[in-house]
């Protein structure tokens, strides 16, 4: 059976939403899957809204546009409020519960609450809640293993920032192992 992940990751600019999508797409390429990455962000960048549509599929992708994703990752409350209703019935929503005090109102989706921002900060990884979420996405979808994600991070971090590789991998593992 073919598997397709149609994902919307949404949050404020500066939360690493676009980079998280880039890691997932790179992992998809390394796993030999079809991929699509379509960012959308306000002119403010840091502090403005940002979201990205990511598709990882076993079959060819017809369009990078996702109107009704099977998964939403909400990094802030405005994103949850804006995109919650778009998720397909029986889809999945992952919420950064450290920044979003309200519950998901839908009862026809699977919801995971993970305090990604708090977990990253407690581990000394401030600013890496996005990578905690990447780990959680991988764990709950089963679409990638940790080894593939670690390779994707290694290939995606620019040479001038290679000192951040271990921190990013650590953050992914925190999210992957969070129960």
Protein backbone atom coordinates (compact mmCIF):
# COMPACT_ATOMS: atom_id res chain seq x y z
CA UNK A 1 0.00 0.00 0.00
CA UNK A 2 1.38 3.40 -0.94
CA UNK A 3 1.71 6.03 1.73
CA UNK A 4 1.43 9.79 1.30
CA UNK A 5 2.05 12.38 3.99
CA UNK A 6 0.46 15.74 3.16
CA UNK A 7 1.62 18.01 5.95
CA UNK A 8 1.15 21.64 6.88
CA UNK A 9 3.66 22.96 9.43
CA UNK A 10 2.62 26.38 10.69
CA UNK A 11 3.94 28.91 13.19
CA UNK A 12 5.60 32.30 13.55
CA UNK A 13 8.50 33.31 11.35
CA UNK A 14 11.70 32.54 13.23
CA UNK A 15 10.42 29.24 14.68
CA UNK A 16 12.17 27.24 11.98
CA UNK A 17 9.01 26.07 10.24
CA UNK A 18 10.60 26.23 6.78
CA UNK A 19 13.75 24.45 7.94
CA UNK A 20 11.66 21.68 9.54
CA UNK A 21 9.92 21.18 6.20
CA UNK A 22 13.27 21.14 4.41
CA UNK A 23 14.52 18.34 6.71
CA UNK A 24 11.39 16.24 6.07
CA UNK A 25 11.69 16.71 2.31
CA UNK A 26 15.40 15.86 2.34
CA UNK A 27 14.66 12.73 4.41
CA UNK A 28 12.02 11.82 1.83
CA UNK A 29 14.55 12.17 -0.98
CA UNK A 30 17.06 10.02 0.91
CA UNK A 31 14.33 7.39 1.39
CA UNK A 32 13.67 7.35 -2.36
CA UNK A 33 10.25 8.97 -2.13
CA UNK A 34 8.57 11.68 -4.19
CA UNK A 35 8.65 15.06 -2.39
CA UNK A 36 7.27 18.58 -2.59
CA UNK A 37 8.07 21.66 -0.46
CA UNK A 38 5.96 24.81 -0.78
CA UNK A 39 6.61 27.62 1.74
CA UNK A 40 4.32 30.53 2.52
CA UNK A 41 5.24 33.39 4.81
CA UNK A 42 4.32 36.96 5.56
CA UNK A 43 6.63 39.87 4.68
CA UNK A 44 7.72 40.24 8.30
CA UNK A 45 9.53 36.85 8.37
CA UNK A 46 10.56 36.81 12.04
CA UNK A 47 7.40 37.29 14.04
CA UNK A 48 5.10 37.09 11.03
CA UNK A 49 3.20 33.96 10.13
CA UNK A 50 4.89 31.15 8.25
CA UNK A 51 3.65 27.81 7.04
CA UNK A 52 4.86 25.19 4.68
CA UNK A 53 3.18 22.44 2.74
CA UNK A 54 5.24 19.26 2.59
CA UNK A 55 4.30 16.19 0.62
CA UNK A 56 6.21 12.93 0.92
CA UNK A 57 4.78 10.12 -1.18
CA UNK A 58 5.46 6.70 -2.63
CA UNK A 59 3.73 7.84 -5.84
CA UNK A 60 4.18 10.87 -8.14
CA UNK A 61 2.85 14.18 -6.77
CA UNK A 62 0.38 16.01 -8.99
CA UNK A 63 0.51 19.41 -7.26
CA UNK A 64 2.46 20.97 -4.39
CA UNK A 65 -0.69 22.70 -3.14
CA UNK A 66 -2.47 21.03 -0.22
CA UNK A 67 -5.96 22.27 0.56
CA UNK A 68 -6.81 19.55 3.07
CA UNK A 69 -3.67 18.04 4.63
CA UNK A 70 -3.73 14.72 6.45
CA UNK A 71 -1.47 16.27 9.08
CA UNK A 72 -1.03 19.64 10.77
CA UNK A 73 1.83 20.66 13.02
CA UNK A 74 0.84 23.81 14.92
CA UNK A 75 3.73 25.71 16.50
CA UNK A 76 1.53 28.57 17.82
CA UNK A 77 -2.09 29.28 18.68
CA UNK A 78 -2.95 31.43 15.62
CA UNK A 79 -1.77 28.58 13.39
CA UNK A 80 -3.92 26.03 15.19
CA UNK A 81 -6.94 28.31 14.98
CA UNK A 82 -6.37 29.02 11.28
CA UNK A 83 -5.59 25.51 9.99
CA UNK A 84 -7.30 23.05 12.38
CA UNK A 85 -10.48 22.88 10.29
CA UNK A 86 -8.54 22.07 7.10
CA UNK A 87 -7.16 18.73 8.34
CA UNK A 88 -8.75 15.67 6.73
CA UNK A 89 -11.09 13.56 8.81
CA UNK A 90 -9.04 10.85 10.54
CA UNK A 91 -5.95 13.01 10.03
CA UNK A 92 -3.40 14.00 12.66
CA UNK A 93 -2.64 17.23 14.51
CA UNK A 94 0.55 17.76 16.53
CA UNK A 95 0.47 20.76 18.86
CA UNK A 96 3.30 22.53 20.67
CA UNK A 97 1.48 22.52 24.00
CA UNK A 98 4.14 24.78 25.56
CA UNK A 99 2.88 27.65 23.39
CA UNK A 100 -0.74 26.65 22.74
CA UNK A 101 -2.90 26.60 25.88
CA UNK A 102 -6.13 25.70 24.05
CA UNK A 103 -7.14 22.14 23.11
CA UNK A 104 -7.90 20.95 19.60
CA UNK A 105 -11.68 21.11 19.18
CA UNK A 106 -11.95 18.37 16.54
CA UNK A 107 -12.88 14.86 17.64
CA UNK A 108 -12.41 13.20 14.25
CA UNK A 109 -8.60 13.53 14.19
CA UNK A 110 -5.76 12.05 16.24
CA UNK A 111 -4.10 14.71 18.38
CA UNK A 112 -0.67 14.72 20.00
CA UNK A 113 0.29 17.41 22.50
CA UNK A 114 4.03 17.83 22.92
CA UNK A 115 5.61 20.75 24.83
CA UNK A 116 8.29 21.08 22.14
CA UNK A 117 9.49 24.57 23.07
CA UNK A 118 9.79 23.63 26.75
CA UNK A 119 11.52 20.31 25.99
CA UNK A 120 14.06 22.07 23.74
CA UNK A 121 14.77 24.78 26.32
CA UNK A 122 15.12 22.29 29.20
CA UNK A 123 17.70 20.38 27.15
CA UNK A 124 19.66 23.57 26.48
CA UNK A 125 18.45 23.61 22.86
CA UNK A 126 16.59 26.92 22.80
CA UNK A 127 15.21 27.60 19.34
CA UNK A 128 15.06 23.93 18.30
CA UNK A 129 11.40 23.19 19.03
CA UNK A 130 11.04 22.75 15.26
CA UNK A 131 13.44 19.79 15.34
CA UNK A 132 11.63 18.32 18.36
CA UNK A 133 8.50 18.44 16.19
CA UNK A 134 10.32 16.78 13.27
CA UNK A 135 11.18 13.88 15.57
CA UNK A 136 7.57 13.61 16.73
CA UNK A 137 6.30 13.67 13.12
CA UNK A 138 8.63 10.82 12.21
CA UNK A 139 7.64 8.77 15.25
CA UNK A 140 3.88 9.14 14.81
CA UNK A 141 3.79 8.67 11.02
CA UNK A 142 6.44 5.96 10.82
CA UNK A 143 7.49 7.53 7.52
CA UNK A 144 11.19 7.91 8.50
CA UNK A 145 13.53 6.35 11.00
CA UNK A 146 16.01 8.34 13.08
CA UNK A 147 18.95 7.38 10.89
CA UNK A 148 17.31 8.87 7.79
CA UNK A 149 16.42 12.08 9.65
CA UNK A 150 19.95 12.40 11.03
CA UNK A 151 21.37 12.06 7.51
CA UNK A 152 18.91 14.68 6.25
CA UNK A 153 19.96 17.13 8.99
CA UNK A 154 23.62 16.47 8.26
CA UNK A 155 23.08 17.26 4.57
CA UNK A 156 20.87 20.31 5.23
CA UNK A 157 22.91 22.29 7.74
CA UNK A 158 25.30 24.60 5.87
CA UNK A 159 29.02 24.07 6.36
CA UNK A 160 29.34 27.39 8.22
CA UNK A 161 26.86 26.12 10.84
CA UNK A 162 28.13 22.54 11.24
CA UNK A 163 28.57 23.10 14.99
CA UNK A 164 24.75 23.00 15.23
CA UNK A 165 24.48 19.45 13.85
CA UNK A 166 24.68 17.61 17.18
CA UNK A 167 22.12 19.93 18.78
CA UNK A 168 19.66 19.43 15.92
CA UNK A 169 20.04 15.65 16.09
CA UNK A 170 19.56 15.74 19.87
CA UNK A 171 16.35 17.78 19.46
CA UNK A 172 14.99 15.32 16.88
CA UNK A 173 15.67 12.42 19.23
CA UNK A 174 13.84 14.22 22.07
CA UNK A 175 10.74 14.55 19.89
CA UNK A 176 11.04 11.01 18.55
CA UNK A 177 11.26 9.54 22.04
CA UNK A 178 8.59 11.75 23.65
CA UNK A 179 5.57 9.78 24.87
